[in-house]
Amino acid sequence: MLTLFGEEYHAETPVTPEMELSHYCDEKCIAPHLDPLDWWRVNETKYERLAQLARSYLCVPATSVPSERVFSAAGLILNRLRSRLHPDHVDQLIFLNKN
């Protein structure tokens, strides 16, 4: 063990994304009544990369503006000249337009 500034220094191997995912998959599932965002807050130092993804996917939009934009785009895609489009194709076009 090396000493650094009078304290013991332990060299840690960097955690790869694969190792982080593997450790996360080995965790027990949280109880259904618990808040997943709270769990990620507690474990964000343990799973840094996954915590960032969880925060972006578990967040709820604060406004209805994104959904209103989808309806607006749907109105532009499906109009009287394109009224014979199959509903599945309309869904695909809206998805491609917004993603």
MMTF fields as JSON, N, C-alpha, C and O atoms, coordinates in Angstrom:
{
  "mmtfVersion": "1.0.0",
  "mmtfProducer": "UNKNOWN",
  "numBonds": 395,
  "numAtoms": 396,
  "numGroups": 99,
  "numChains": 1,
  "numModels": 1,
  "chainsPerModel": [1],
  "groupsPerChain": [99],
  "chainIdList": ["A"],
  "bondAtomList": [4, 2, 8, 6, 12, 10, 16, 14, 20, 18, 24, 22, 28, 26, 32, 30, 36, 34, 40, 38, 44, 42, 48, 46, 52, 50, 56, 54, 60, 58, 64, 62, 68, 66, 72, 70, 76, 74, 80, 78, 84, 82, 88, 86, 92, 90, 96, 94, 100, 98, 104, 102, 108, 106, 112, 110, 116, 114, 120, 118, 124, 122, 128, 126, 132, 130, 136, 134, 140, 138, 144, 142, 148, 146, 152, 150, 156, 154, 160, 158, 164, 162, 168, 166, 172, 170, 176, 174, 180, 178, 184, 182, 188, 186, 192, 190, 196, 194, 200, 198, 204, 202, 208, 206, 212, 210, 216, 214, 220, 218, 224, 222, 228, 226, 232, 230, 236, 234, 240, 238, 244, 242, 248, 246, 252, 250, 256, 254, 260, 258, 264, 262, 268, 266, 272, 270, 276, 274, 280, 278, 284, 282, 288, 286, 292, 290, 296, 294, 300, 298, 304, 302, 308, 306, 312, 310, 316, 314, 320, 318, 324, 322, 328, 326, 332, 330, 336, 334, 340, 338, 344, 342, 348, 346, 352, 350, 356, 354, 360, 358, 364, 362, 368, 366, 372, 370, 376, 374, 380, 378, 384, 382, 388, 386, 392, 390],
  "bondOrderList": [1, 1, 1, 1, 1, 1, 1, 1, 1, 1, 1, 1, 1, 1, 1, 1, 1, 1, 1, 1, 1, 1, 1, 1, 1, 1, 1, 1, 1, 1, 1, 1, 1, 1, 1, 1, 1, 1, 1, 1, 1, 1, 1, 1, 1, 1, 1, 1, 1, 1, 1, 1, 1, 1, 1, 1, 1, 1, 1, 1, 1, 1, 1, 1, 1, 1, 1, 1, 1, 1, 1, 1, 1, 1, 1, 1, 1, 1, 1, 1, 1, 1, 1, 1, 1, 1, 1, 1, 1, 1, 1, 1, 1, 1, 1, 1, 1, 1],
  "groupList": [{"groupName": "MET", "atomNameList": ["N", "CA", "C", "O"], "elementList": ["N", "C", "C", "O"], "formalChargeList": [0, 0, 0, 0], "bondAtomList": [1, 0, 2, 1, 3, 2], "bondOrderList": [1, 1, 2], "singleLetterCode": "M", "chemCompType": "L-PEPTIDE LINKING"}, {"groupName": "LEU", "atomNameList": ["N", "CA", "C", "O"], "elementList": ["N", "C", "C", "O"], "formalChargeList": [0, 0, 0, 0], "bondAtomList": [1, 0, 2, 1, 3, 2], "bondOrderList": [1, 1, 2], "singleLetterCode": "L", "chemCompType": "L-PEPTIDE LINKING"}, {"groupName": "THR", "atomNameList": ["N", "CA", "C", "O"], "elementList": ["N", "C", "C", "O"], "formalChargeList": [0, 0, 0, 0], "bondAtomList": [1, 0, 2, 1, 3, 2], "bondOrderList": [1, 1, 2], "singleLetterCode": "T", "chemCompType": "L-PEPTIDE LINKING"}, {"groupName": "PHE", "atomNameList": ["N", "CA", "C", "O"], "elementList": ["N", "C", "C", "O"], "formalChargeList": [0, 0, 0, 0], "bondAtomList": [1, 0, 2, 1, 3, 2], "bondOrderList": [1, 1, 2], "singleLetterCode": "F", "chemCompType": "L-PEPTIDE LINKING"}, {"groupName": "GLY", "atomNameList": ["N", "CA", "C", "O"], "elementList": ["N", "C", "C", "O"], "formalChargeList": [0, 0, 0, 0], "bondAtomList": [1, 0, 2, 1, 3, 2], "bondOrderList": [1, 1, 2], "singleLetterCode": "G", "chemCompType": "PEPTIDE LINKING"}, {"groupName": "GLU", "atomNameList": ["N", "CA", "C", "O"], "elementList": ["N", "C", "C", "O"], "formalChargeList": [0, 0, 0, 0], "bondAtomList": [1, 0, 2, 1, 3, 2], "bondOrderList": [1, 1, 2], "singleLetterCode": "E", "chemCompType": "L-PEPTIDE LINKING"}, {"groupName": "TYR", "atomNameList": ["N", "CA", "C", "O"], "elementList": ["N", "C", "C", "O"], "formalChargeList": [0, 0, 0, 0], "bondAtomList": [1, 0, 2, 1, 3, 2], "bondOrderList": [1, 1, 2], "singleLetterCode": "Y", "chemCompType": "L-PEPTIDE LINKING"}, {"groupName": "HIS", "atomNameList": ["N", "CA", "C", "O"], "elementList": ["N", "C", "C", "O"], "formalChargeList": [0, 0, 0, 0], "bondAtomList": [1, 0, 2, 1, 3, 2], "bondOrderList": [1, 1, 2], "singleLetterCode": "H", "chemCompType": "L-PEPTIDE LINKING"}, {"groupName": "ALA", "atomNameList": ["N", "CA", "C", "O"], "elementList": ["N", "C", "C", "O"], "formalChargeList": [0, 0, 0, 0], "bondAtomList": [1, 0, 2, 1, 3, 2], "bondOrderList": [1, 1, 2], "singleLetterCode": "A", "chemCompType": "L-PEPTIDE LINKING"}, {"groupName": "PRO", "atomNameList": ["N", "CA", "C", "O"], "elementList": ["N", "C", "C", "O"], "formalChargeList": [0, 0, 0, 0], "bondAtomList": [1, 0, 2, 1, 3, 2], "bondOrderList": [1, 1, 2], "singleLetterCode": "P", "chemCompType": "L-PEPTIDE LINKING"}, {"groupName": "VAL", "atomNameList": ["N", "CA", "C", "O"], "elementList": ["N", "C", "C", "O"], "formalChargeList": [0, 0, 0, 0], "bondAtomList": [1, 0, 2, 1, 3, 2], "bondOrderList": [1, 1, 2], "singleLetterCode": "V", "chemCompType": "L-PEPTIDE LINKING"}, {"groupName": "SER", "atomNameList": ["N", "CA", "C", "O"], "elementList": ["N", "C", "C", "O"], "formalChargeList": [0, 0, 0, 0], "bondAtomList": [1, 0, 2, 1, 3, 2], "bondOrderList": [1, 1, 2], "singleLetterCode": "S", "chemCompType": "L-PEPTIDE LINKING"}, {"groupName": "CYS", "atomNameList": ["N", "CA", "C", "O"], "elementList": ["N", "C", "C", "O"], "formalChargeList": [0, 0, 0, 0], "bondAtomList": [1, 0, 2, 1, 3, 2], "bondOrderList": [1, 1, 2], "singleLetterCode": "C", "chemCompType": "L-PEPTIDE LINKING"}, {"groupName": "ASP", "atomNameList": ["N", "CA", "C", "O"], "elementList": ["N", "C", "C", "O"], "formalChargeList": [0, 0, 0, 0], "bondAtomList": [1, 0, 2, 1, 3, 2], "bondOrderList": [1, 1, 2], "singleLetterCode": "D", "chemCompType": "L-PEPTIDE LINKING"}, {"groupName": "LYS", "atomNameList": ["N", "CA", "C", "O"], "elementList": ["N", "C", "C", "O"], "formalChargeList": [0, 0, 0, 0], "bondAtomList": [1, 0, 2, 1, 3, 2], "bondOrderList": [1, 1, 2], "singleLetterCode": "K", "chemCompType": "L-PEPTIDE LINKING"}, {"groupName": "ILE", "atomNameList": ["N", "CA", "C", "O"], "elementList": ["N", "C", "C", "O"], "formalChargeList": [0, 0, 0, 0], "bondAtomList": [1, 0, 2, 1, 3, 2], "bondOrderList": [1, 1, 2], "singleLetterCode": "I", "chemCompType": "L-PEPTIDE LINKING"}, {"groupName": "TRP", "atomNameList": ["N", "CA", "C", "O"], "elementList": ["N", "C", "C", "O"], "formalChargeList": [0, 0, 0, 0], "bondAtomList": [1, 0, 2, 1, 3, 2], "bondOrderList": [1, 1, 2], "singleLetterCode": "W", "chemCompType": "L-PEPTIDE LINKING"}, {"groupName": "ARG", "atomNameList": ["N", "CA", "C", "O"], "elementList": ["N", "C", "C", "O"], "formalChargeList": [0, 0, 0, 0], "bondAtomList": [1, 0, 2, 1, 3, 2], "bondOrderList": [1, 1, 2], "singleLetterCode": "R", "chemCompType": "L-PEPTIDE LINKING"}, {"groupName": "ASN", "atomNameList": ["N", "CA", "C", "O"], "elementList": ["N", "C", "C", "O"], "formalChargeList": [0, 0, 0, 0], "bondAtomList": [1, 0, 2, 1, 3, 2], "bondOrderList": [1, 1, 2], "singleLetterCode": "N", "chemCompType": "L-PEPTIDE LINKING"}, {"groupName": "GLN", "atomNameList": ["N", "CA", "C", "O"], "elementList": ["N", "C", "C", "O"], "formalChargeList": [0, 0, 0, 0], "bondAtomList": [1, 0, 2, 1, 3, 2], "bondOrderList": [1, 1, 2], "singleLetterCode": "Q", "chemCompType": "L-PEPTIDE LINKING"}],
  "groupTypeList": [0, 1, 2, 1, 3, 4, 5, 5, 6, 7, 8, 5, 2, 9, 10, 2, 9, 5, 0, 5, 1, 11, 7, 6, 12, 13, 5, 14, 12, 15, 8, 9, 7, 1, 13, 9, 1, 13, 16, 16, 17, 10, 18, 5, 2, 14, 6, 5, 17, 1, 8, 19, 1, 8, 17, 11, 6, 1, 12, 10, 9, 8, 2, 11, 10, 9, 11, 5, 17, 10, 3, 11, 8, 8, 4, 1, 15, 1, 18, 17, 1, 17, 11, 17, 1, 7, 9, 13, 7, 10, 13, 19, 1, 15, 3, 1, 18, 14, 18],
  "groupIdList": [1, 2, 3, 4, 5, 6, 7, 8, 9, 10, 11, 12, 13, 14, 15, 16, 17, 18, 19, 20, 21, 22, 23, 24, 25, 26, 27, 28, 29, 30, 31, 32, 33, 34, 35, 36, 37, 38, 39, 40, 41, 42, 43, 44, 45, 46, 47, 48, 49, 50, 51, 52, 53, 54, 55, 56, 57, 58, 59, 60, 61, 62, 63, 64, 65, 66, 67, 68, 69, 70, 71, 72, 73, 74, 75, 76, 77, 78, 79, 80, 81, 82, 83, 84, 85, 86, 87, 88, 89, 90, 91, 92, 93, 94, 95, 96, 97, 98, 99],
  "secStructList": [7, 3, 3, 3, 6, 6, 3, 3, 3, 7, 7, 7, 7, 7, 7, 7, 2, 2, 2, 2, 2, 2, 2, 2, 2, 2, 1, 7, 7, 7, 7, 6, 6, 1, 7, 2, 2, 2, 2, 2, 2, 2, 2, 6, 6, 6, 1, 2, 2, 2, 2, 2, 2, 2, 2, 2, 2, 2, 7, 7, 7, 1, 1, 1, 2, 2, 2, 2, 2, 2, 2, 2, 2, 2, 2, 2, 2, 1, 7, 4, 4, 4, 6, 6, 7, 7, 2, 2, 2, 2, 2, 2, 2, 2, 2, 2, 2, 2, 7],
  "xCoordList": [0.836, 0.0, 0.883, 1.844, 0.554, 1.259, 0.595, -0.597, 1.374, 0.753, 0.776, 1.764, -0.294, -0.43, -0.964, -2.095, -0.137, -0.507, -0.836, -1.763, -0.079, -0.266, -1.428, -1.683, -2.135, -3.253, -2.939, -2.134, -3.582, -3.382, -4.054, -5.141, -3.412, -3.926, -4.172, -3.263, -5.38, -5.728, -6.037, -6.911, -5.318, -5.587, -6.838, -6.909, -7.819, -9.053, -9.07, -8.656, -9.55, -9.682, -10.946, -11.973, -10.884, -12.072, -13.197, -12.96, -14.411, -15.578, -16.02, -16.312, -16.069, -16.514, -18.04, -18.694, -18.607, -20.072, -20.65, -21.734, -19.929, -20.4, -20.45, -21.397, -19.402, -19.373, -20.492, -21.145, -20.706, -21.763, -23.128, -23.937, -23.379, -24.646, -24.786, -25.863, -23.72, -23.749, -24.061, -24.87, -23.419, -23.688, -25.128, -25.775, -25.623, -27.011, -27.989, -28.971, -27.722, -28.612, -28.611, -29.58, -27.529, -27.455, -28.211, -28.448, -28.593, -29.335, -30.723, -31.291, -31.252, -32.64, -33.565, -33.206, -34.746, -35.747, -36.255, -36.357, -36.57, -37.119, -38.599, -39.251, -39.108, -40.526, -41.391, -40.996, -42.552, -43.418, -43.851, -44.127, -43.913, -44.366, -43.256, -43.533, -42.012, -40.896, -40.778, -41.168, -40.234, -40.041, -38.72, -37.668, -38.744, -37.505, -36.5, -35.292, -36.985, -36.057, -35.307, -34.131, -35.969, -35.277, -34.2, -33.1, -34.523, -33.533, -32.313, -31.177, -32.549, -31.427, -30.62, -29.4, -31.277, -30.549, -29.611, -28.474, -30.085, -29.27, -28.112, -27.014, -28.345, -27.351, -26.609, -25.927, -26.727, -26.109, -24.589, -23.96, -23.975, -22.516, -22.06, -20.949, -22.923, -22.606, -22.779, -22.009, -23.8, -24.116, -24.211, -25.304, -23.086, -23.083, -23.719, -24.583, -23.302, -23.82, -25.302, -26.09, -25.663, -27.058, -27.972, -29.126, -27.465, -28.279, -28.616, -29.722, -27.673, -27.948, -29.058, -29.968, -28.983, -30.031, -31.375, -32.406, -31.36, -32.611, -33.278, -34.495, -32.488, -33.074, -33.708, -34.75, -33.096, -33.666, -34.906, -35.803, -34.97, -36.118, -37.25, -38.396, -36.947, -37.985, -38.621, -39.579, -38.1, -38.662, -39.982, -40.21, -40.819, -42.125, -42.086, -41.654, -42.519, -42.526, -43.417, -44.499, -42.951, -43.687, -44.862, -45.75, -44.884, -45.962, -46.564, -46.054, -47.641, -48.281, -47.825, -48.347, -46.856, -46.401, -45.897, -46.259, -45.074, -44.629, -45.78, -45.739, -46.799, -47.923, -48.713, -49.233, -48.807, -49.503, -48.757, -49.373, -47.432, -46.638, -46.882, -46.904, -47.063, -47.344, -48.679, -48.79, -49.696, -50.996, -50.895, -51.538, -50.09, -49.905, -49.232, -49.633, -48.202, -47.515, -48.456, -48.412, -49.307, -50.267, -51.219, -51.604, -51.604, -52.483, -51.822, -52.49, -50.499, -49.776, -49.574, -49.573, -49.406, -49.178, -50.479, -50.517, -51.528, -52.807, -53.768, -54.356, -53.915, -54.843, -55.797, -55.767, -56.626, -57.64, -57.029, -57.658, -55.808, -55.161, -54.501, -54.227, -54.25, -53.601, -54.512, -54.026, -55.781, -56.736, -56.818, -57.44, -56.205, -56.291, -55.087, -54.933, -54.237, -53.095, -53.588, -54.533, -52.946, -53.273, -52.852, -51.806, -53.637, -53.3, -51.902, -51.244, -51.443, -50.088, -49.044, -48.038, -49.278, -48.337, -48.348, -47.305, -49.512, -49.594, -48.785, -48.016, -48.951, -48.183, -46.685, -45.925, -46.258, -44.839, -44.32, -43.221, -45.095, -44.672, -44.556, -43.617, -45.503, -45.436, -44.232, -43.517, -44.006, -42.853, -41.558, -40.699, -41.412, -40.2, -40.053, -38.942, -41.164, -41.124, -40.682, -39.987, -41.065, -40.801, -39.591, -39.231, -38.952, -37.787, -36.561, -35.503],
  "yCoordList": [-1.177, 0.0, 1.243, 1.342, 2.142, 3.409, 4.398, 4.299, 5.342, 6.408, 7.675, 7.984, 8.392, 9.637, 10.656, 10.547, 11.654, 12.683, 12.076, 12.524, 11.061, 10.465, 9.493, 8.952, 9.257, 8.324, 7.166, 7.287, 6.057, 4.916, 5.17, 5.745, 4.746, 4.94, 3.572, 2.745, 3.336, 2.085, 2.388, 3.198, 1.734, 1.91, 1.112, -0.091, 1.788, 1.116, 0.933, 1.814, -0.213, -0.427, 0.283, 0.225, 0.945, 1.653, 0.668, -0.427, 1.087, 0.244, 0.476, 1.606, -0.584, -0.472, -0.443, -0.887, 0.073, 0.052, -1.361, -1.556, -2.338, -3.718, -4.228, -4.906, -3.888, -4.303, -3.62, -4.242, -2.336, -1.592, -2.221, -2.392, -2.56, -3.187, -4.563, -4.918, -5.32, -6.644, -6.552, -7.324, -5.606, -5.427, -4.985, -5.425, -4.119, -3.659, -4.823, -4.94, -5.676, -6.817, -7.812, -8.547, -7.838, -8.729, -8.185, -8.921, -6.907, -6.292, -6.911, -7.389, -6.892, -7.32, -6.22, -5.043, -6.599, -5.62, -4.844, -5.381, -3.575, -2.787, -3.109, -3.603, -2.823, -3.079, -2.165, -1.033, -2.63, -1.836, -0.491, 0.444, -0.38, 0.876, 1.922, 3.069, 1.554, 2.499, 3.312, 2.867, 4.507, 5.408, 5.075, 5.141, 4.722, 4.381, 5.533, 5.299, 6.768, 7.902, 8.032, 8.396, 7.74, 7.753, 6.675, 6.904, 5.493, 4.416, 4.841, 4.585, 5.486, 5.917, 7.008, 7.056, 7.894, 8.921, 8.284, 8.726, 7.257, 6.572, 5.82, 5.768, 5.247, 4.382, 5.03, 4.334, 6.347, 6.973, 6.937, 6.972, 6.868, 6.762, 5.356, 5.162, 4.39, 2.999, 2.717, 1.961, 3.337, 3.132, 4.491, 4.942, 5.13, 6.504, 6.61, 7.458, 5.767, 5.857, 5.495, 6.177, 4.43, 3.991, 4.992, 5.158, 5.661, 6.656, 7.822, 8.361, 8.213, 9.292, 8.877, 9.658, 7.66, 7.165, 7.076, 7.454, 6.583, 6.432, 7.777, 7.896, 8.799, 10.128, 10.664, 11.316, 10.401, 10.934, 10.157, 10.735, 8.858, 8.065, 7.998, 7.74, 8.224, 8.154, 9.505, 9.585, 10.557, 11.876, 12.064, 11.466, 12.893, 13.184, 14.609, 15.505, 14.857, 16.235, 17.114, 16.701, 18.324, 19.229, 19.896, 20.431, 19.874, 20.533, 19.573, 18.475, 20.005, 19.189, 19.589, 19.081, 20.493, 20.994, 19.873, 19.862, 18.918, 17.856, 17.069, 16.744, 16.76, 16.006, 16.864, 16.35, 18.162, 19.05, 19.14, 19.262, 19.081, 19.105, 17.851, 17.911, 16.73, 15.482, 15.589, 15.192, 16.124, 16.292, 17.258, 17.059, 18.3, 19.257, 18.58, 18.781, 17.774, 17.052, 16.064, 15.885, 15.422, 14.474, 15.189, 14.636, 16.413, 17.188, 17.54, 17.637, 17.733, 18.035, 16.78, 16.848, 15.649, 14.397, 13.849, 13.397, 13.891, 13.325, 14.47, 15.069, 14.76, 15.817, 15.243, 14.044, 16.08, 15.564, 14.951, 14.11, 15.36, 14.778, 13.433, 12.641, 13.184, 11.935, 11.128, 10.434, 11.206, 10.566, 9.052, 8.372, 8.521, 7.071, 6.329, 5.126, 7.042, 6.377, 5.371, 5.634, 4.241, 3.22, 3.74, 4.38, 3.482, 3.987, 3.59, 4.368, 2.391, 1.987, 2.875, 3.217, 3.249, 4.122, 5.522, 6.171, 5.986, 7.293, 7.256, 8.178, 6.196, 6.052, 6.06, 6.711, 5.347, 5.286, 6.649, 7.05, 7.359, 8.682, 9.673, 10.467, 9.625, 10.516, 10.16, 11.045, 8.869, 8.434, 8.928, 9.47, 8.746, 9.185, 10.698, 11.216, 11.398, 12.856, 13.389, 14.404, 12.734, 13.243, 12.616, 13.024, 11.635, 11.002, 11.086, 10.601],
  "zCoordList": [0.0, 0.0, 0.0, 0.763, -0.83, -0.886, 0.05, 0.34, 0.513, 1.299, 0.483, -0.182, 0.537, -0.195, 0.79, 1.262, 1.099, 2.066, 3.43, 4.106, 3.829, 5.14, 5.234, 6.309, 4.149, 4.162, 3.233, 2.309, 3.492, 2.608, 1.271, 1.207, 0.23, -1.119, -1.743, -1.809, -2.193, -2.858, -4.316, -4.624, -5.2, -6.626, -6.98, -6.729, -7.561, -7.959, -9.465, -10.218, -9.886, -11.318, -11.787, -11.111, -12.923, -13.414, -13.745, -14.254, -13.444, -13.703, -15.139, -15.532, -15.913, -17.301, -17.344, -16.4, -18.424, -18.546, -18.451, -17.901, -18.983, -18.927, -17.493, -17.097, -16.706, -15.304, -14.522, -13.684, -14.804, -14.121, -14.404, -13.491, -15.651, -16.02, -15.37, -14.891, -15.353, -14.741, -13.248, -12.732, -12.553, -11.119, -10.889, -9.938, -11.756, -11.625, -11.821, -11.087, -12.802, -13.06, -11.903, -11.716, -11.126, -9.968, -8.756, -7.799, -8.785, -7.67, -7.556, -8.538, -6.339, -6.139, -6.636, -6.615, -7.078, -7.516, -6.311, -5.208, -6.535, -5.436, -5.271, -6.192, -4.098, -3.813, -4.675, -4.954, -5.097, -5.979, -5.392, -6.143, -4.064, -3.461, -3.354, -3.004, -3.647, -3.566, -4.848, -5.928, -4.704, -5.839, -6.534, -5.898, -7.814, -8.521, -8.559, -8.511, -8.644, -8.674, -7.356, -7.35, -6.236, -4.942, -4.904, -4.4, -5.441, -5.469, -6.28, -5.881, -7.414, -8.248, -7.563, -7.72, -6.801, -6.054, -5.035, -4.867, -4.364, -3.359, -4.021, -3.467, -5.179, -5.824, -6.99, -7.743, -7.154, -8.325, -8.288, -9.345, -7.106, -7.066, -7.441, -7.933, -7.204, -7.525, -9.019, -9.612, -9.616, -11.038, -11.731, -12.071, -11.937, -12.463, -13.843, -14.067, -14.755, -16.131, -16.197, -16.852, -15.519, -15.543, -14.845, -15.241, -13.807, -13.1, -14.023, -13.965, -14.87, -15.829, -16.79, -17.069, -17.289, -18.19, -17.476, -18.032, -16.259, -15.507, -15.288, -15.427, -14.945, -14.728, -15.997, -15.94, -17.139, -18.382, -18.828, -19.442, -18.528, -18.964, -17.945, -18.313, -16.675, -15.648, -15.353, -14.585, -15.951, -15.664, -16.42, -17.471, -15.863, -16.455, -16.98, -16.254, -18.214, -18.711, -17.836, -17.421, -17.565, -16.685, -17.39, -16.727, -18.704, -19.438, -20.451, -20.676, -21.043, -22.072, -23.472, -24.464, -23.556, -24.856, -25.766, -26.943, -25.281, -26.193, -26.808, -27.995, -26.022, -26.59, -27.571, -28.561, -27.309, -28.244, -29.568, -30.626, -29.506, -30.738, -31.57, -32.8, -30.908, -31.63, -32.353, -33.512, -31.676, -32.329, -33.504, -34.535, -33.348, -34.436, -35.63, -36.776, -35.346, -36.423, -37.09, -38.307, -36.301, -36.871, -37.813, -38.843, -37.47, -38.339, -39.654, -40.683, -39.627, -40.861, -41.714, -42.944, -41.057, -41.785, -42.359, -43.503, -41.572, -41.991, -42.31, -41.41, -43.584, -44.003, -45.055, -45.331, -45.632, -46.557, -47.813, -48.454, -48.174, -49.35, -49.031, -49.934, -47.761, -47.358, -46.441, -45.548, -46.64, -45.738, -45.91, -45.094, -46.952, -47.175, -46.594, -46.81, -45.86, -45.234, -44.2, -43.457, -44.168, -43.172, -41.789, -41.674, -40.747, -39.407, -38.931, -38.241, -39.292, -38.908, -39.566, -38.946, -40.818, -41.519, -40.915, -40.831, -40.497, -39.837, -38.549, -38.274, -37.753, -36.513, -36.792, -36.074, -37.822, -38.158, -38.604, -38.22, -39.406, -39.866, -38.707, -38.655, -37.79, -36.626, -35.77, -35.301, -35.563, -34.781, -35.411, -34.716, -36.715, -37.403, -37.368, -37.266, -37.452, -37.435, -36.08, -36.02, -35.002, -33.654, -32.979, -31.875, -33.609, -32.965, -33.805, -33.403]
}
